[in-house]
PDB file of C-alpha atoms in Angstrom:
ATOM      1  CA  MET A 733       9.792 -29.086 -46.393  1.00 70.00           C
ATOM      2  CA  ASP A 734       9.091 -25.176 -45.748  1.00 83.00           C
ATOM      3  CA  VAL A 735       7.604 -24.232 -49.335  1.00 85.00           C
ATOM      4  CA  LEU A 736       6.847 -20.815 -48.525  1.00 86.00           C
ATOM      5  CA  GLY A 737      10.255 -20.458 -47.908  1.00 85.00           C
ATOM      6  CA  LEU A 738      11.071 -21.770 -50.965  1.00 89.00           C
ATOM      7  CA  ILE A 739       8.422 -19.946 -52.709  1.00 90.00           C
ATOM      8  CA  SER A 740       9.672 -16.622 -51.162  1.00 87.00           C
ATOM      9  CA  THR A 741      13.275 -17.168 -52.332  1.00 89.00           C
ATOM     10  CA  PHE A 742      12.043 -17.978 -56.056  1.00 90.00           C
ATOM     11  CA  ILE A 743      10.418 -14.765 -55.807  1.00 90.00           C
ATOM     12  CA  ARG A 744      13.298 -13.043 -54.717  1.00 87.00           C
ATOM     13  CA  VAL A 745      15.286 -14.330 -57.192  1.00 89.00           C
ATOM     14  CA  VAL A 746      12.876 -13.444 -60.092  1.00 89.00           C
ATOM     15  CA  GLU A 747      12.321  -9.908 -59.069  1.00 86.00           C
ATOM     16  CA  ASN A 748      16.197  -9.288 -58.367  1.00 84.00           C
ATOM     17  CA  GLY A 749      17.249 -10.851 -61.811  1.00 84.00           C
ATOM     18  CA  SER A 750      19.734 -13.383 -60.430  1.00 85.00           C
ATOM     19  CA  ILE A 751      20.760 -15.845 -57.815  1.00 86.00           C
ATOM     20  CA  ALA A 752      23.530 -13.846 -56.785  1.00 84.00           C
ATOM     21  CA  ALA A 753      21.270 -10.379 -56.393  1.00 83.00           C
ATOM     22  CA  ALA A 754      18.848 -12.260 -54.498  1.00 83.00           C
ATOM     23  CA  ALA A 755      21.284 -14.242 -52.328  1.00 83.00           C
ATOM     24  CA  ARG A 756      22.534 -10.697 -50.926  1.00 82.00           C
ATOM     25  CA  ALA A 757      18.933  -9.393 -50.685  1.00 77.00           C
ATOM     26  CA  LYS A 758      18.087 -12.333 -48.514  1.00 77.00           C
ATOM     27  CA  GLY A 759      21.429 -12.299 -46.492  1.00 78.00           C
ATOM     28  CA  MET A 760      22.126 -16.171 -47.864  1.00 83.00           C
ATOM     29  CA  SER A 761      24.822 -17.712 -50.002  1.00 85.00           C
ATOM     30  CA  PRO A 762      24.093 -18.189 -53.515  1.00 85.00           C
ATOM     31  CA  ALA A 763      24.829 -21.791 -53.143  1.00 86.00           C
ATOM     32  CA  ALA A 764      21.828 -21.809 -50.733  1.00 87.00           C
ATOM     33  CA  VAL A 765      19.688 -19.944 -52.971  1.00 88.00           C
ATOM     34  CA  SER A 766      20.306 -22.277 -56.011  1.00 88.00           C
ATOM     35  CA  GLN A 767      19.381 -25.239 -53.597  1.00 89.00           C
ATOM     36  CA  SER A 768      16.276 -23.750 -52.858  1.00 90.00           C
ATOM     37  CA  LEU A 769      15.402 -23.313 -56.499  1.00 91.00           C
ATOM     38  CA  SER A 770      16.161 -26.754 -56.885  1.00 91.00           C
ATOM     39  CA  ARG A 771      14.145 -28.032 -54.276  1.00 91.00           C
ATOM     40  CA  LEU A 772      11.143 -26.322 -55.199  1.00 91.00           C
ATOM     41  CA  GLU A 773      11.477 -27.092 -59.113  1.00 91.00           C
ATOM     42  CA  ALA A 774      11.698 -31.178 -57.894  1.00 91.00           C
ATOM     43  CA  HIS A 775       8.631 -30.258 -55.350  1.00 91.00           C
ATOM     44  CA  LEU A 776       6.703 -29.009 -58.416  1.00 91.00           C
ATOM     45  CA  GLY A 777       8.172 -31.713 -61.083  1.00 92.00           C
ATOM     46  CA  VAL A 778       8.770 -28.671 -63.577  1.00 92.00           C
ATOM     47  CA  ARG A 779      11.708 -26.393 -64.529  1.00 92.00           C
ATOM     48  CA  LEU A 780      10.611 -22.968 -63.619  1.00 92.00           C
ATOM     49  CA  LEU A 781      14.110 -21.046 -64.352  1.00 91.00           C
ATOM     50  CA  SER A 782      16.306 -21.708 -67.457  1.00 88.00           C
ATOM     51  CA  ARG A 783      19.894 -21.249 -65.924  1.00 80.00           C
ATOM     52  CA  THR A 784      23.260 -20.782 -67.438  1.00 74.00           C
ATOM     53  CA  THR A 785      26.533 -19.490 -66.185  1.00 67.00           C
ATOM     54  CA  ARG A 786      25.718 -16.161 -67.889  1.00 71.00           C
ATOM     55  CA  SER A 787      21.903 -15.367 -67.907  1.00 75.00           C
ATOM     56  CA  MET A 788      18.688 -16.690 -66.082  1.00 83.00           C
ATOM     57  CA  THR A 789      15.241 -16.672 -67.802  1.00 88.00           C
ATOM     58  CA  LEU A 790      11.721 -17.983 -66.746  1.00 91.00           C
ATOM     59  CA  THR A 791      10.152 -20.979 -68.281  1.00 91.00           C
ATOM     60  CA  GLU A 792       6.805 -20.985 -69.835  1.00 92.00           C
ATOM     61  CA  ASN A 793       5.885 -22.673 -66.277  1.00 91.00           C
ATOM     62  CA  GLY A 794       8.092 -20.498 -64.228  1.00 89.00           C
ATOM     63  CA  LYS A 795       6.232 -17.347 -65.838  1.00 91.00           C
ATOM     64  CA  ARG A 796       2.783 -19.100 -64.841  1.00 92.00           C
ATOM     65  CA  TYR A 797       3.667 -19.782 -61.580  1.00 91.00           C
ATOM     66  CA  PHE A 798       5.604 -16.520 -60.542  1.00 90.00           C
ATOM     67  CA  GLU A 799       2.470 -14.849 -61.501  1.00 90.00           C
ATOM     68  CA  LYS A 800       0.423 -17.207 -59.161  1.00 89.00           C
ATOM     69  CA  VAL A 801       2.648 -16.778 -56.427  1.00 89.00           C
ATOM     70  CA  ARG A 802       4.452 -13.436 -56.229  1.00 87.00           C
ATOM     71  CA  HIS A 803       1.802 -11.754 -53.861  1.00 84.00           C
ATOM     72  CA  ILE A 804       2.329 -14.501 -51.613  1.00 86.00           C
ATOM     73  CA  PRO A 805       4.341 -12.889 -49.144  1.00 80.00           C
ATOM     74  CA  HIS A 806       2.481  -9.601 -48.974  1.00 76.00           C
ATOM     75  CA  ASP A 807      -0.642 -11.245 -48.488  1.00 79.00           C
ATOM     76  CA  ILE A 808       0.921 -13.494 -45.565  1.00 78.00           C
ATOM     77  CA  GLU A 809       2.365 -10.453 -43.953  1.00 73.00           C
ATOM     78  CA  LEU A 810      -1.389  -8.539 -43.990  1.00 70.00           C
ATOM     79  CA  ALA A 811      -2.960 -11.887 -42.704  1.00 71.00           C
ATOM     80  CA  SER A 812      -0.312 -11.765 -39.951  1.00 67.00           C
ATOM     81  CA  GLN A 813      -1.108  -8.241 -39.270  1.00 64.00           C
ATOM     82  CA  ALA A 814      -4.734  -8.839 -39.204  1.00 64.00           C
ATOM     83  CA  ALA A 815      -4.809 -11.869 -36.743  1.00 63.00           C
ATOM     84  CA  ALA A 816      -1.986 -10.382 -34.621  1.00 56.00           C
ATOM     85  CA  ASN A 817      -4.689  -7.635 -33.066  1.00 53.00           C
ATOM     86  CA  GLU A 818      -1.854  -5.357 -32.372  1.00 55.00           C
ATOM     87  CA  THR A 819      -2.159  -3.639 -28.893  1.00 58.00           C
ATOM     88  CA  LYS A 820       0.504  -1.510 -29.814  1.00 80.00           C
ATOM     89  CA  PRO A 821       2.606  -0.228 -33.080  1.00 91.00           C
ATOM     90  CA  GLN A 822       5.293  -2.803 -33.597  1.00 91.00           C
ATOM     91  CA  GLY A 823       7.494  -4.431 -36.212  1.00 92.00           C
ATOM     92  CA  PRO A 824       9.106  -3.169 -39.272  1.00 94.00           C
ATOM     93  CA  LEU A 825       8.120   0.049 -41.242  1.00 96.00           C
ATOM     94  CA  CYS A 826       9.476   0.588 -44.500  1.00 96.00           C
ATOM     95  CA  ILE A 827       8.593   4.065 -45.736  1.00 97.00           C
ATOM     96  CA  ALA A 828       9.418   5.461 -49.159  1.00 96.00           C
ATOM     97  CA  THR A 829       9.696   9.010 -49.885  1.00 95.00           C
ATOM     98  CA  THR A 830      11.027  11.699 -52.368  1.00 91.00           C
ATOM     99  CA  ALA A 831      14.883  12.453 -51.861  1.00 91.00           C
ATOM    100  CA  ALA A 832      14.024  15.982 -51.174  1.00 93.00           C
ATOM    101  CA  PHE A 833      11.143  15.161 -48.571  1.00 95.00           C
ATOM    102  CA  GLY A 834      12.890  12.820 -46.901  1.00 95.00           C
ATOM    103  CA  ARG A 835      16.263  14.504 -46.167  1.00 95.00           C
ATOM    104  CA  TYR A 836      15.202  17.783 -44.946  1.00 96.00           C
ATOM    105  CA  VAL A 837      11.664  16.822 -43.430  1.00 96.00           C
ATOM    106  CA  LEU A 838      11.487  13.163 -42.636  1.00 96.00           C
ATOM    107  CA  ALA A 839      15.059  12.480 -41.739  1.00 96.00           C
ATOM    108  CA  PRO A 840      14.903  15.106 -38.746  1.00 96.00           C
ATOM    109  CA  LEU A 841      11.826  13.798 -37.224  1.00 97.00           C
ATOM    110  CA  MET A 842      12.777  10.024 -37.337  1.00 97.00           C
ATOM    111  CA  PRO A 843      14.681  10.205 -33.763  1.00 97.00           C
ATOM    112  CA  ALA A 844      11.402  11.757 -32.278  1.00 97.00           C
ATOM    113  CA  PHE A 845       9.290   9.442 -33.931  1.00 97.00           C
ATOM    114  CA  LYS A 846      11.414   6.602 -32.633  1.00 96.00           C
ATOM    115  CA  ALA A 847      11.236   7.555 -29.271  1.00 96.00           C
ATOM    116  CA  SER A 848       7.225   7.664 -29.392  1.00 96.00           C
ATOM    117  CA  PHE A 849       7.361   4.023 -31.061  1.00 96.00           C
ATOM    118  CA  PRO A 850      10.644   2.129 -29.567  1.00 95.00           C
ATOM    119  CA  ASP A 851       9.093  -1.224 -30.881  1.00 94.00           C
ATOM    120  CA  ILE A 852       8.958   0.097 -34.642  1.00 96.00           C
ATOM    121  CA  ASP A 853      12.074  -0.548 -37.045  1.00 96.00           C
ATOM    122  CA  ILE A 854      12.220   1.836 -39.412  1.00 96.00           C
ATOM    123  CA  GLU A 855      13.777   1.818 -43.047  1.00 96.00           C
ATOM    124  CA  LEU A 856      13.598   4.687 -44.940  1.00 96.00           C
ATOM    125  CA  ILE A 857      14.088   4.948 -48.923  1.00 95.00           C
ATOM    126  CA  ALA A 858      14.722   8.035 -50.117  1.00 93.00           C
ATOM    127  CA  THR A 859      14.326   8.178 -53.972  1.00 91.00           C
ATOM    128  CA  ASP A 860      12.447  10.095 -56.668  1.00 85.00           C
ATOM    129  CA  ARG A 861      11.541   6.726 -59.053  1.00 83.00           C
ATOM    130  CA  ASN A 862       8.460   5.025 -58.730  1.00 82.00           C
ATOM    131  CA  VAL A 863       8.499   2.712 -56.209  1.00 87.00           C
ATOM    132  CA  ASP A 864       6.647  -0.706 -56.477  1.00 87.00           C
ATOM    133  CA  HIS A 865       5.154  -0.989 -52.834  1.00 90.00           C
ATOM    134  CA  ARG A 866       4.525  -4.825 -52.788  1.00 84.00           C
ATOM    135  CA  LEU A 867       7.823  -5.820 -54.884  1.00 84.00           C
ATOM    136  CA  GLU A 868      10.187  -3.565 -52.731  1.00 88.00           C
ATOM    137  CA  GLY A 869       8.087  -4.091 -49.327  1.00 89.00           C
ATOM    138  CA  VAL A 870       7.406  -0.999 -48.749  1.00 94.00           C
ATOM    139  CA  ASP A 871       4.647  -0.093 -46.079  1.00 94.00           C
ATOM    140  CA  VAL A 872       3.682   3.582 -46.752  1.00 96.00           C
ATOM    141  CA  SER A 873       5.123   6.026 -49.160  1.00 96.00           C
ATOM    142  CA  ILE A 874       4.951  10.052 -49.028  1.00 95.00           C
ATOM    143  CA  ARG A 875       4.215  11.547 -52.348  1.00 92.00           C
ATOM    144  CA  ILE A 876       3.180  14.696 -54.073  1.00 88.00           C
ATOM    145  CA  GLU A 877       0.393  14.928 -55.940  1.00 83.00           C
ATOM    146  CA  ALA A 878       2.216  14.054 -59.420  1.00 78.00           C
ATOM    147  CA  GLN A 879       3.274  10.818 -58.178  1.00 82.00           C
ATOM    148  CA  LEU A 880       0.099   9.306 -57.337  1.00 83.00           C
ATOM    149  CA  ASN A 881      -1.505   6.748 -59.268  1.00 80.00           C
ATOM    150  CA  ASP A 882      -4.934   4.570 -59.712  1.00 76.00           C
ATOM    151  CA  GLN A 883      -3.093   1.749 -57.520  1.00 81.00           C
ATOM    152  CA  LEU A 884      -2.791   3.696 -54.217  1.00 87.00           C
ATOM    153  CA  ILE A 885      -4.716   4.672 -51.944  1.00 90.00           C
ATOM    154  CA  ALA A 886      -3.957   8.319 -50.947  1.00 92.00           C
ATOM    155  CA  ARG A 887      -4.456  10.540 -47.975  1.00 92.00           C
ATOM    156  CA  LYS A 888      -3.593  14.158 -47.735  1.00 93.00           C
ATOM    157  CA  ILE A 889      -1.583  15.147 -44.928  1.00 93.00           C
ATOM    158  CA  ALA A 890      -0.033  18.647 -45.208  1.00 92.00           C
ATOM    159  CA  SER A 891       0.280  21.395 -47.668  1.00 92.00           C
ATOM    160  CA  LEU A 892       3.206  22.940 -47.784  1.00 92.00           C
ATOM    161  CA  PRO A 893       4.185  26.411 -49.683  1.00 91.00           C
ATOM    162  CA  PHE A 894       6.529  26.870 -52.737  1.00 91.00           C
ATOM    163  CA  ILE A 895       8.879  29.908 -52.794  1.00 92.00           C
ATOM    164  CA  PHE A 896      10.331  31.425 -55.553  1.00 93.00           C
ATOM    165  CA  CYS A 897      13.494  32.987 -54.673  1.00 95.00           C
ATOM    166  CA  ALA A 898      17.056  33.923 -55.831  1.00 97.00           C
ATOM    167  CA  ALA A 899      20.211  34.825 -54.701  1.00 98.00           C
ATOM    168  CA  PRO A 900      20.658  38.820 -53.582  1.00 97.00           C
ATOM    169  CA  ALA A 901      23.402  39.141 -56.281  1.00 97.00           C
ATOM    170  CA  TYR A 902      21.423  37.671 -59.039  1.00 97.00           C
ATOM    171  CA  LEU A 903      18.459  40.099 -57.940  1.00 96.00           C
ATOM    172  CA  ASP A 904      21.013  43.243 -57.727  1.00 96.00           C
ATOM    173  CA  ARG A 905      22.506  42.188 -61.067  1.00 96.00           C
ATOM    174  CA  ALA A 906      19.093  41.321 -63.254  1.00 95.00           C
ATOM    175  CA  GLY A 907      16.556  43.064 -60.931  1.00 94.00           C
ATOM    176  CA  THR A 908      13.494  41.957 -59.172  1.00 92.00           C
ATOM    177  CA  PRO A 909      10.647  40.539 -61.506  1.00 90.00           C
ATOM    178  CA  GLN A 910       7.291  42.244 -59.845  1.00 85.00           C
ATOM    179  CA  THR A 911       4.786  40.296 -62.085  1.00 83.00           C
ATOM    180  CA  LEU A 912       4.584  36.896 -63.506  1.00 84.00           C
ATOM    181  CA  ALA A 913       4.985  38.455 -67.139  1.00 83.00           C
ATOM    182  CA  GLU A 914       8.873  39.395 -66.139  1.00 87.00           C
ATOM    183  CA  LEU A 915       9.724  36.054 -65.386  1.00 87.00           C
ATOM    184  CA  SER A 916      10.100  35.689 -68.868  1.00 86.00           C
ATOM    185  CA  GLN A 917      12.622  38.152 -69.029  1.00 90.00           C
ATOM    186  CA  HIS A 918      14.799  36.087 -66.345  1.00 94.00           C
ATOM    187  CA  ALA A 919      16.963  33.255 -65.844  1.00 95.00           C
ATOM    188  CA  CYS A 920      14.911  30.162 -64.243  1.00 95.00           C
ATOM    189  CA  LEU A 921      16.065  27.330 -62.755  1.00 96.00           C
ATOM    190  CA  VAL A 922      13.732  24.430 -63.646  1.00 94.00           C
ATOM    191  CA  PHE A 923      12.996  21.028 -62.078  1.00 93.00           C
ATOM    192  CA  ARG A 924      12.587  17.880 -64.076  1.00 90.00           C
ATOM    193  CA  TYR A 925      10.874  14.791 -62.826  1.00 83.00           C
ATOM    194  CA  PRO A 926      13.251  12.254 -63.000  1.00 80.00           C
ATOM    195  CA  THR A 927      10.467   9.658 -63.517  1.00 75.00           C
ATOM    196  CA  ASP A 928       8.811  11.025 -66.854  1.00 76.00           C
ATOM    197  CA  ARG A 929      10.926  13.667 -67.652  1.00 81.00           C
ATOM    198  CA  ARG A 930       8.229  16.392 -66.958  1.00 82.00           C
ATOM    199  CA  PHE A 931       9.206  19.866 -66.077  1.00 86.00           C
ATOM    200  CA  LEU A 932       7.629  20.735 -62.327  1.00 82.00           C
ATOM    201  CA  PRO A 933       4.887  23.374 -63.507  1.00 84.00           C
ATOM    202  CA  TRP A 934       5.353  27.011 -62.108  1.00 87.00           C
ATOM    203  CA  THR A 935       1.584  27.325 -61.250  1.00 84.00           C
ATOM    204  CA  PHE A 936       0.032  30.244 -59.511  1.00 84.00           C
ATOM    205  CA  MET A 937      -3.431  31.079 -58.192  1.00 81.00           C
ATOM    206  CA  VAL A 938      -4.572  34.685 -59.896  1.00 81.00           C
ATOM    207  CA  ASN A 939      -7.628  35.652 -58.564  1.00 77.00           C
ATOM    208  CA  GLY A 940      -8.605  32.118 -57.442  1.00 74.00           C
ATOM    209  CA  GLN A 941      -7.693  30.528 -61.024  1.00 78.00           C
ATOM    210  CA  PRO A 942      -4.991  28.667 -61.615  1.00 82.00           C
ATOM    211  CA  VAL A 943      -2.440  29.894 -64.206  1.00 83.00           C
ATOM    212  CA  ASN A 944       0.743  28.098 -65.532  1.00 83.00           C
ATOM    213  CA  ALA A 945       3.833  30.354 -65.950  1.00 84.00           C
ATOM    214  CA  LYS A 946       6.114  29.944 -69.029  1.00 82.00           C
ATOM    215  CA  PRO A 947       9.790  29.918 -67.443  1.00 85.00           C
ATOM    216  CA  ASP A 948      12.421  30.424 -70.171  1.00 83.00           C
ATOM    217  CA  PRO A 949      14.828  27.661 -68.314  1.00 91.00           C
ATOM    218  CA  SER A 950      18.478  28.634 -68.047  1.00 93.00           C
ATOM    219  CA  PHE A 951      19.318  25.688 -66.231  1.00 96.00           C
ATOM    220  CA  ILE A 952      17.471  22.315 -65.944  1.00 95.00           C
ATOM    221  CA  SER A 953      18.162  19.301 -63.061  1.00 95.00           C
ATOM    222  CA  ASP A 954      16.280  16.508 -61.751  1.00 91.00           C
ATOM    223  CA  ASP A 955      18.011  17.582 -58.277  1.00 93.00           C
ATOM    224  CA  ILE A 956      16.433  19.907 -56.174  1.00 94.00           C
ATOM    225  CA  ASP A 957      19.349  20.459 -54.255  1.00 95.00           C
ATOM    226  CA  ILE A 958      21.679  21.240 -57.503  1.00 96.00           C
ATOM    227  CA  ILE A 959      18.728  23.623 -58.332  1.00 97.00           C
ATOM    228  CA  ALA A 960      18.931  25.261 -55.196  1.00 97.00           C
ATOM    229  CA  LYS A 961      22.598  25.422 -55.058  1.00 97.00           C
ATOM    230  CA  ILE A 962      22.600  26.884 -58.594  1.00 98.00           C
ATOM    231  CA  ALA A 963      20.254  29.839 -57.094  1.00 98.00           C
ATOM    232  CA  VAL A 964      23.073  30.463 -54.018  1.00 98.00           C
ATOM    233  CA  TYR A 965      25.547  31.185 -56.608  1.00 97.00           C
ATOM    234  CA  GLY A 966      23.609  33.543 -58.686  1.00 97.00           C
ATOM    235  CA  GLY A 967      22.247  31.189 -61.546  1.00 97.00           C
ATOM    236  CA  GLY A 968      18.592  32.721 -61.287  1.00 97.00           C
ATOM    237  CA  ILE A 969      15.301  32.201 -60.126  1.00 96.00           C
ATOM    238  CA  ALA A 970      14.229  28.748 -58.469  1.00 96.00           C
ATOM    239  CA  ARG A 971      10.807  27.872 -57.590  1.00 93.00           C
ATOM    240  CA  LEU A 972      11.736  25.623 -54.103  1.00 95.00           C
ATOM    241  CA  ALA A 973       9.536  23.780 -51.436  1.00 94.00           C
ATOM    242  CA  SER A 974       9.635  25.608 -48.181  1.00 94.00           C
ATOM    243  CA  PHE A 975      12.027  23.350 -46.386  1.00 95.00           C
ATOM    244  CA  VAL A 976      14.561  23.627 -48.788  1.00 96.00           C
ATOM    245  CA  ALA A 977      14.014  27.605 -49.345  1.00 96.00           C
ATOM    246  CA  GLN A 978      13.612  28.666 -45.960  1.00 96.00           C
ATOM    247  CA  PRO A 979      17.253  27.950 -44.501  1.00 96.00           C
ATOM    248  CA  LEU A 980      18.477  29.755 -46.942  1.00 97.00           C
ATOM    249  CA  ILE A 981      16.457  32.609 -47.002  1.00 97.00           C
ATOM    250  CA  ASP A 982      17.321  32.882 -43.041  1.00 97.00           C
ATOM    251  CA  SER A 983      21.042  32.762 -43.544  1.00 97.00           C
ATOM    252  CA  GLY A 984      20.586  35.716 -46.472  1.00 97.00           C
ATOM    253  CA  GLN A 985      21.899  33.383 -49.116  1.00 98.00           C
ATOM    254  CA  LEU A 986      18.336  33.260 -51.015  1.00 97.00           C
ATOM    255  CA  ARG A 987      15.987  36.634 -51.266  1.00 96.00           C
ATOM    256  CA  PRO A 988      11.927  35.481 -51.686  1.00 94.00           C
ATOM    257  CA  LEU A 989      10.290  37.127 -54.193  1.00 91.00           C
ATOM    258  CA  TYR A 990       6.770  38.236 -53.982  1.00 80.00           C
ATOM    259  CA  TRP A 991       4.278  39.011 -56.718  1.00 68.00           C
ATOM    260  CA  SER A 992       1.820  41.899 -57.707  1.00 56.00           C
ATOM    261  CA  GLY A 993      -1.203  41.476 -59.813  1.00 49.00           C
ATOM    262  CA  HIS A 994      -0.829  42.664 -63.552  1.00 48.00           C
ATOM    263  CA  ASN A 995      -3.670  43.596 -66.075  1.00 48.00           C
ATOM    264  CA  GLY A 996      -6.304  44.199 -63.313  1.00 49.00           C
ATOM    265  CA  GLU A 997      -5.494  41.017 -61.546  1.00 48.00           C
ATOM    266  CA  SER A 998      -4.943  41.688 -57.670  1.00 54.00           C
ATOM    267  CA  SER A 999      -4.359  38.130 -55.849  1.00 65.00           C
ATOM    268  CA  VAL A1000      -1.210  36.308 -57.171  1.00 75.00           C
ATOM    269  CA  GLU A1001      -0.479  33.333 -55.085  1.00 79.00           C
ATOM    270  CA  SER A1002       2.164  30.210 -55.713  1.00 82.00           C
ATOM    271  CA  LEU A1003       0.355  27.203 -56.067  1.00 82.00           C
ATOM    272  CA  PRO A1004       1.397  24.988 -52.754  1.00 86.00           C
ATOM    273  CA  MET A1005       2.775  21.427 -52.630  1.00 89.00           C
ATOM    274  CA  ASN A1006       0.430  18.910 -51.529  1.00 91.00           C
ATOM    275  CA  ILE A1007       2.088  15.842 -49.625  1.00 94.00           C
ATOM    276  CA  TYR A1008       0.205  12.398 -49.507  1.00 94.00           C
ATOM    277  CA  ALA A1009       0.355   9.331 -47.177  1.00 95.00           C
ATOM    278  CA  CYS A1010      -0.282   6.255 -49.777  1.00 94.00           C
ATOM    279  CA  VAL A1011      -0.652   2.615 -49.413  1.00 93.00           C
ATOM    280  CA  THR A1012      -1.727  -0.005 -51.975  1.00 88.00           C
ATOM    281  CA  GLU A1013      -5.036  -0.784 -49.868  1.00 85.00           C
ATOM    282  CA  ARG A1014      -6.972  -0.224 -46.632  1.00 81.00           C
ATOM    283  CA  SER A1015      -5.968  -3.599 -44.814  1.00 78.00           C
ATOM    284  CA  ALA A1016      -2.002  -1.735 -45.268  1.00 86.00           C
ATOM    285  CA  LEU A1017      -3.227   0.696 -42.462  1.00 86.00           C
ATOM    286  CA  ASN A1018      -2.121  -1.463 -39.634  1.00 89.00           C
ATOM    287  CA  ALA A1019      -1.214   0.229 -36.232  1.00 90.00           C
ATOM    288  CA  LYS A1020       2.578   1.218 -37.212  1.00 94.00           C
ATOM    289  CA  VAL A1021       1.278   2.414 -40.554  1.00 94.00           C
ATOM    290  CA  ARG A1022      -1.421   4.792 -38.709  1.00 93.00           C
ATOM    291  CA  ALA A1023       1.013   5.971 -36.098  1.00 95.00           C
ATOM    292  CA  PHE A1024       3.486   6.879 -38.468  1.00 97.00           C
ATOM    293  CA  ILE A1025       0.881   9.167 -40.763  1.00 96.00           C
ATOM    294  CA  GLU A1026      -0.600  10.407 -37.465  1.00 95.00           C
ATOM    295  CA  PHE A1027       2.844  11.392 -36.230  1.00 96.00           C
ATOM    296  CA  LEU A1028       4.033  13.179 -39.494  1.00 96.00           C
ATOM    297  CA  GLU A1029       0.519  14.805 -39.810  1.00 94.00           C
ATOM    298  CA  ALA A1030       0.908  16.428 -36.320  1.00 94.00           C
ATOM    299  CA  ALA A1031       4.731  17.250 -36.704  1.00 94.00           C
ATOM    300  CA  ILE A1032       4.285  19.350 -40.282  1.00 87.00           C
TER     301      ILE A1032
END
């Protein structure tokens, strides 16, 4: 009996919330998943799941068992990697990233990365939600500073500028702000983090000290491409990562803004976007993850 295989199926059922969803995730039929659960319960001599035609819940025994076994597949993968003593990066690599960074930065780089490491099979998850490395099988995630937490080991790999910009038509109509104080007189396009609903702060370094501007939001969105599109069509001033803004500036659709000092302040700069590569533990920095991080550092 393949007990580890039965445990893996049980974990997938719990994580996916139903036998049907677990079957799709594992590429099995629902009947085969159900039979695996029954064999595991028979092997243990306890009922793990209470199943009806409309619902499925963990029994008390099932809850205790799940907490003990939920990390087994991940631990086995780490043990296999440690024992393999890889001579070259190889195998599946699951990368999670914010949607915009994945679309504008990672996607164009993936063919070159694959050409450099043909034995690595890449899966790219582009999402702005919180990703659980263990539950979703993620090897490495690319995050901005606001997405870091104490459960991750983070390595800074890049610092990219934010660019404040607006359409020429908007600036011709509303005027170009010359100081941070004048931002309050303009329509501002503000990004809201989808995970916790906070606004992306408009932070500047003024004479070496961080200062948060207080824009009056004219439009709010949790999608940076929507913010950029509204800016292009004259909706107001946007704060965009350089990889989003620069192509629109180069094409003449947006115009960058430059700030002068005020009240005796002589140096005003927008705070950059710091990019981090994150893993759950140092043992997860295997050959393929290291290869990806080093490739990305060199590329950006």
